[in-house]
Amino acid sequence: MIDFATRRNMMVDTQVRPSDVTKFPIIEAMLSVPREDFVPSAQREAAYMGENLDLGQGRVLLEPRTLAKMLDVLAITNRELVMDVGGGMGYSTAVIAHMAEAVVAVEEDEAMAHEAQEALMAAGADNAVVHVGPLVEGAQQHGPYDVIILQGGVQQVPAPLLEQLKEDGRIAALFMDGELGEVRVGRKRGADISWRMAFNAAAPVLPGFGREVAFEF
């Protein structure tokens, strides 16, 4: 029998805290959410590894360090509504649910969305909902949002997502350029987003978030 609780504590002590993430809400959430319940059954034993975890379909569950540092720079409060784009099987959504007033996960893979909803219900995350639809379109009917976080790499952030962010709202995205990317945090000011670099990380680019190729004749 695998002692997942011990592995969860080790994940926080060896991957999260050493990355200068010490805010209590993040630590408490990552200690509380059973990560092994939000991954494919064949991946349960690897749930607490310090690397991106393959979910299939070219998608990954971000490594604990990356997610924790994104949450750290976003500084989500319990009065905020969050959109979790590319929530996969629901782990990031469950963690955010411990910190926010409510969270809307957007997932376009119907099988993942179904498993996410079941896992979130089992975890008692009654302030979380899974919206099934294209990641690039977000979930406008539930917004606008105080915070948006993207669970994968991007080369560009589609305008429809930025439009769903409240004035002075924050967004975190992992901009990929080759093998390595950088997480940037943006703040909305009118029609503009002011971005700043936060830290380096890497992940596959989410479907629909690649850079548009311009053809020349």
mmCIF file of C-alpha atoms in Angstrom:
data_model
loop_
_atom_site.group_PDB
_atom_site.id
_atom_site.type_symbol
_atom_site.label_atom_id
_atom_site.label_comp_id
_atom_site.label_asym_id
_atom_site.label_seq_id
_atom_site.Cartn_x
_atom_site.Cartn_y
_atom_site.Cartn_z
ATOM 1 C CA MET A 1 0.000 0.000 0.000
ATOM 2 C CA ILE A 2 1.476 3.337 -1.093
ATOM 3 C CA ASP A 3 1.570 5.996 1.622
ATOM 4 C CA PHE A 4 0.334 8.934 -0.465
ATOM 5 C CA ALA A 5 -0.008 11.214 2.577
ATOM 6 C CA THR A 6 3.730 10.915 3.262
ATOM 7 C CA ARG A 7 4.510 11.535 -0.406
ATOM 8 C CA ARG A 8 2.280 14.605 -0.331
ATOM 9 C CA ASN A 9 4.177 16.002 2.639
ATOM 10 C CA MET A 10 7.485 15.280 0.904
ATOM 11 C CA MET A 11 6.259 17.061 -2.237
ATOM 12 C CA VAL A 12 5.584 20.197 -0.242
ATOM 13 C CA ASP A 13 8.801 19.965 1.780
ATOM 14 C CA THR A 14 11.142 19.177 -1.135
ATOM 15 C CA GLN A 15 9.499 20.844 -4.143
ATOM 16 C CA VAL A 16 7.248 23.673 -2.957
ATOM 17 C CA ARG A 17 8.878 25.254 0.112
ATOM 18 C CA PRO A 18 12.417 25.235 -1.422
ATOM 19 C CA SER A 19 10.965 27.231 -4.342
ATOM 20 C CA ASP A 20 10.272 30.107 -1.916
ATOM 21 C CA VAL A 21 6.556 29.371 -1.749
ATOM 22 C CA THR A 22 5.581 29.797 1.892
ATOM 23 C CA LYS A 23 2.113 31.386 1.874
ATOM 24 C CA PHE A 24 -0.103 29.381 4.214
ATOM 25 C CA PRO A 25 -3.138 29.065 1.881
ATOM 26 C CA ILE A 26 -0.996 27.476 -0.853
ATOM 27 C CA ILE A 27 0.841 25.139 1.512
ATOM 28 C CA GLU A 28 -2.403 24.109 3.216
ATOM 29 C CA ALA A 29 -4.135 23.464 -0.094
ATOM 30 C CA MET A 30 -1.322 21.375 -1.520
ATOM 31 C CA LEU A 31 -1.099 19.363 1.692
ATOM 32 C CA SER A 32 -4.846 18.779 1.662
ATOM 33 C CA VAL A 33 -5.606 17.834 -1.955
ATOM 34 C CA PRO A 34 -4.876 14.179 -2.826
ATOM 35 C CA ARG A 35 -3.001 14.668 -6.098
ATOM 36 C CA GLU A 36 -3.153 10.926 -6.804
ATOM 37 C CA ASP A 37 -6.938 11.164 -7.228
ATOM 38 C CA PHE A 38 -6.609 13.645 -10.100
ATOM 39 C CA VAL A 39 -4.329 11.684 -12.460
ATOM 40 C CA PRO A 40 -4.870 8.652 -14.739
ATOM 41 C CA SER A 41 -4.903 5.412 -12.753
ATOM 42 C CA ALA A 42 -1.690 4.263 -14.412
ATOM 43 C CA GLN A 43 0.039 7.424 -13.173
ATOM 44 C CA ARG A 44 -1.037 7.336 -9.517
ATOM 45 C CA GLU A 45 2.325 6.041 -8.304
ATOM 46 C CA ALA A 46 4.075 8.947 -10.061
ATOM 47 C CA ALA A 47 1.608 11.579 -8.852
ATOM 48 C CA TYR A 48 4.111 13.368 -6.600
ATOM 49 C CA MET A 49 7.127 13.405 -8.907
ATOM 50 C CA GLY A 50 8.771 16.770 -9.454
ATOM 51 C CA GLU A 51 8.002 16.941 -13.155
ATOM 52 C CA ASN A 52 5.098 17.507 -15.522
ATOM 53 C CA LEU A 53 2.830 14.452 -15.502
ATOM 54 C CA ASP A 54 1.470 13.093 -18.792
ATOM 55 C CA LEU A 55 -2.335 13.147 -18.964
ATOM 56 C CA GLY A 56 -2.495 11.980 -22.582
ATOM 57 C CA GLN A 57 -3.673 13.906 -25.649
ATOM 58 C CA GLY A 58 -0.527 16.036 -25.467
ATOM 59 C CA ARG A 59 -1.619 17.461 -22.110
ATOM 60 C CA VAL A 60 0.193 17.488 -18.786
ATOM 61 C CA LEU A 61 -0.427 18.158 -15.131
ATOM 62 C CA LEU A 62 2.040 20.920 -14.288
ATOM 63 C CA GLU A 63 4.813 19.994 -11.877
ATOM 64 C CA PRO A 64 4.042 21.009 -8.269
ATOM 65 C CA ARG A 65 6.742 23.709 -8.260
ATOM 66 C CA THR A 66 5.334 25.472 -11.319
ATOM 67 C CA LEU A 67 1.749 25.453 -10.076
ATOM 68 C CA ALA A 68 2.753 26.571 -6.582
ATOM 69 C CA LYS A 69 4.850 29.481 -7.865
ATOM 70 C CA MET A 70 2.071 30.582 -10.234
ATOM 71 C CA LEU A 71 -0.358 30.630 -7.322
ATOM 72 C CA ASP A 72 2.198 32.478 -5.218
ATOM 73 C CA VAL A 73 2.583 35.350 -7.689
ATOM 74 C CA LEU A 74 -1.193 35.534 -8.276
ATOM 75 C CA ALA A 75 -1.926 35.850 -4.533
ATOM 76 C CA ILE A 76 -5.530 34.625 -4.825
ATOM 77 C CA THR A 77 -7.865 35.640 -1.990
ATOM 78 C CA ASN A 78 -11.031 34.005 -0.645
ATOM 79 C CA ARG A 79 -13.172 36.745 -2.158
ATOM 80 C CA GLU A 80 -12.100 36.135 -5.739
ATOM 81 C CA LEU A 81 -13.522 34.244 -8.701
ATOM 82 C CA VAL A 82 -10.908 32.299 -10.665
ATOM 83 C CA MET A 83 -10.968 30.733 -14.145
ATOM 84 C CA ASP A 84 -8.658 27.718 -14.416
ATOM 85 C CA VAL A 85 -8.051 27.181 -18.140
ATOM 86 C CA GLY A 86 -7.036 23.653 -19.094
ATOM 87 C CA GLY A 87 -7.968 22.178 -15.731
ATOM 88 C CA GLY A 88 -7.374 18.649 -16.994
ATOM 89 C CA MET A 89 -8.553 16.111 -14.431
ATOM 90 C CA GLY A 90 -9.119 18.775 -11.796
ATOM 91 C CA TYR A 91 -6.063 18.908 -9.534
ATOM 92 C CA SER A 92 -5.241 22.580 -10.009
ATOM 93 C CA THR A 93 -8.934 23.425 -9.671
ATOM 94 C CA ALA A 94 -9.143 21.543 -6.375
ATOM 95 C CA VAL A 95 -6.092 23.384 -5.028
ATOM 96 C CA ILE A 96 -7.464 26.764 -6.118
ATOM 97 C CA ALA A 97 -10.843 25.916 -4.567
ATOM 98 C CA HIS A 98 -9.123 25.953 -1.154
ATOM 99 C CA MET A 99 -7.966 29.521 -1.776
ATOM 100 C CA ALA A 100 -10.668 31.291 -3.817
ATOM 101 C CA GLU A 101 -14.327 32.076 -3.261
ATOM 102 C CA ALA A 102 -15.123 30.039 -6.379
ATOM 103 C CA VAL A 103 -13.299 28.541 -9.363
ATOM 104 C CA VAL A 104 -14.435 27.635 -12.871
ATOM 105 C CA ALA A 105 -12.341 25.016 -14.650
ATOM 106 C CA VAL A 106 -12.423 25.087 -18.446
ATOM 107 C CA GLU A 107 -11.709 21.751 -20.139
ATOM 108 C CA GLU A 108 -12.394 20.787 -23.743
ATOM 109 C CA ASP A 109 -11.616 17.079 -23.395
ATOM 110 C CA GLU A 110 -14.963 15.624 -22.320
ATOM 111 C CA ALA A 111 -13.453 12.533 -20.686
ATOM 112 C CA MET A 112 -11.057 14.633 -18.601
ATOM 113 C CA ALA A 113 -13.844 17.053 -17.699
ATOM 114 C CA HIS A 114 -16.068 14.204 -16.521
ATOM 115 C CA GLU A 115 -13.311 12.720 -14.370
ATOM 116 C CA ALA A 116 -12.467 16.172 -13.019
ATOM 117 C CA GLN A 117 -16.057 16.813 -11.961
ATOM 118 C CA GLU A 118 -16.280 13.459 -10.198
ATOM 119 C CA ALA A 119 -12.934 13.918 -8.441
ATOM 120 C CA LEU A 120 -13.839 17.444 -7.334
ATOM 121 C CA MET A 121 -17.132 16.230 -5.906
ATOM 122 C CA ALA A 122 -15.350 13.420 -4.064
ATOM 123 C CA ALA A 123 -12.873 15.958 -2.676
ATOM 124 C CA GLY A 124 -15.716 18.157 -1.392
ATOM 125 C CA ALA A 125 -14.809 21.099 -3.646
ATOM 126 C CA ASP A 126 -18.364 22.439 -3.773
ATOM 127 C CA ASN A 127 -17.162 25.907 -4.851
ATOM 128 C CA ALA A 128 -15.722 24.499 -8.106
ATOM 129 C CA VAL A 129 -17.444 23.793 -11.408
ATOM 130 C CA VAL A 130 -16.157 22.291 -14.649
ATOM 131 C CA HIS A 131 -17.149 24.024 -17.887
ATOM 132 C CA VAL A 132 -16.805 21.840 -20.981
ATOM 133 C CA GLY A 133 -15.793 23.804 -24.063
ATOM 134 C CA PRO A 134 -12.856 25.093 -26.120
ATOM 135 C CA LEU A 135 -10.033 26.343 -23.917
ATOM 136 C CA VAL A 136 -9.542 29.395 -26.117
ATOM 137 C CA GLU A 137 -13.107 30.540 -25.448
ATOM 138 C CA GLY A 138 -13.027 30.349 -21.661
ATOM 139 C CA ALA A 139 -16.358 30.410 -19.836
ATOM 140 C CA GLN A 140 -17.818 33.858 -20.356
ATOM 141 C CA GLN A 141 -21.183 33.043 -18.795
ATOM 142 C CA HIS A 142 -19.576 32.580 -15.383
ATOM 143 C CA GLY A 143 -17.311 35.676 -15.536
ATOM 144 C CA PRO A 144 -15.874 38.207 -15.411
ATOM 145 C CA TYR A 145 -12.991 36.854 -13.361
ATOM 146 C CA ASP A 146 -10.653 38.348 -10.797
ATOM 147 C CA VAL A 147 -7.940 35.857 -11.754
ATOM 148 C CA ILE A 148 -7.210 33.642 -14.771
ATOM 149 C CA ILE A 149 -4.572 30.899 -14.738
ATOM 150 C CA LEU A 150 -3.546 28.689 -17.671
ATOM 151 C CA GLN A 151 -2.475 25.104 -17.010
ATOM 152 C CA GLY A 152 0.012 24.640 -19.821
ATOM 153 C CA GLY A 153 2.269 26.464 -22.220
ATOM 154 C CA VAL A 154 1.151 29.243 -24.549
ATOM 155 C CA GLN A 155 2.686 31.260 -27.335
ATOM 156 C CA GLN A 156 -0.190 33.707 -27.321
ATOM 157 C CA VAL A 157 -3.263 34.287 -25.145
ATOM 158 C CA PRO A 158 -6.466 34.565 -27.200
ATOM 159 C CA ALA A 159 -8.351 37.853 -26.904
ATOM 160 C CA PRO A 160 -11.614 36.193 -25.703
ATOM 161 C CA LEU A 161 -9.861 35.077 -22.508
ATOM 162 C CA LEU A 162 -8.411 38.498 -21.790
ATOM 163 C CA GLU A 163 -11.834 40.057 -22.309
ATOM 164 C CA GLN A 164 -13.200 37.887 -19.476
ATOM 165 C CA LEU A 165 -10.764 39.386 -16.969
ATOM 166 C CA LYS A 166 -12.076 42.101 -14.650
ATOM 167 C CA GLU A 167 -10.524 45.550 -14.582
ATOM 168 C CA ASP A 168 -7.345 45.282 -12.453
ATOM 169 C CA GLY A 169 -7.640 41.466 -12.621
ATOM 170 C CA ARG A 170 -4.556 39.213 -12.860
ATOM 171 C CA ILE A 171 -3.588 36.462 -15.282
ATOM 172 C CA ALA A 172 -0.703 33.982 -15.193
ATOM 173 C CA ALA A 173 0.517 32.173 -18.301
ATOM 174 C CA LEU A 174 3.586 30.138 -19.228
ATOM 175 C CA PHE A 175 4.927 31.602 -22.468
ATOM 176 C CA MET A 176 6.990 29.000 -24.303
ATOM 177 C CA ASP A 177 9.865 29.806 -26.658
ATOM 178 C CA GLY A 178 11.587 26.604 -27.696
ATOM 179 C CA GLU A 179 12.327 24.168 -24.883
ATOM 180 C CA LEU A 180 12.129 26.713 -22.061
ATOM 181 C CA GLY A 181 9.508 29.278 -21.226
ATOM 182 C CA GLU A 182 8.755 31.940 -18.679
ATOM 183 C CA VAL A 183 5.723 32.441 -16.532
ATOM 184 C CA ARG A 184 4.430 35.977 -16.872
ATOM 185 C CA VAL A 185 1.808 37.655 -14.729
ATOM 186 C CA GLY A 186 -0.416 40.253 -16.332
ATOM 187 C CA ARG A 187 -2.686 42.909 -14.866
ATOM 188 C CA LYS A 188 -5.564 44.383 -16.826
ATOM 189 C CA ARG A 189 -5.705 48.146 -17.232
ATOM 190 C CA GLY A 190 -8.552 49.162 -19.508
ATOM 191 C CA ALA A 191 -8.097 47.315 -22.789
ATOM 192 C CA ASP A 192 -4.421 46.541 -22.103
ATOM 193 C CA ILE A 193 -2.562 43.852 -20.180
ATOM 194 C CA SER A 194 0.668 44.853 -18.449
ATOM 195 C CA TRP A 195 2.914 41.764 -18.239
ATOM 196 C CA ARG A 196 5.924 41.063 -16.033
ATOM 197 C CA MET A 197 8.206 38.056 -15.951
ATOM 198 C CA ALA A 198 7.957 35.899 -12.806
ATOM 199 C CA PHE A 199 10.067 32.743 -13.264
ATOM 200 C CA ASN A 200 11.161 30.097 -15.782
ATOM 201 C CA ALA A 201 9.315 26.840 -16.413
ATOM 202 C CA ALA A 202 8.331 24.542 -19.280
ATOM 203 C CA ALA A 203 5.236 22.701 -20.519
ATOM 204 C CA PRO A 204 3.647 21.661 -23.824
ATOM 205 C CA VAL A 205 1.655 24.396 -25.544
ATOM 206 C CA LEU A 206 -2.086 24.059 -24.966
ATOM 207 C CA PRO A 207 -4.237 23.376 -28.056
ATOM 208 C CA GLY A 208 -5.219 26.647 -29.695
ATOM 209 C CA PHE A 209 -2.558 28.680 -27.892
ATOM 210 C CA GLY A 210 0.212 28.379 -30.472
ATOM 211 C CA ARG A 211 1.505 31.339 -32.405
ATOM 212 C CA GLU A 212 -0.353 31.934 -35.650
ATOM 213 C CA VAL A 213 1.872 31.303 -38.645
ATOM 214 C CA ALA A 214 1.954 34.068 -41.219
ATOM 215 C CA PHE A 215 2.340 32.893 -44.803
ATOM 216 C CA GLU A 216 4.261 34.918 -47.341
ATOM 217 C CA PHE A 217 3.883 34.571 -51.091
#
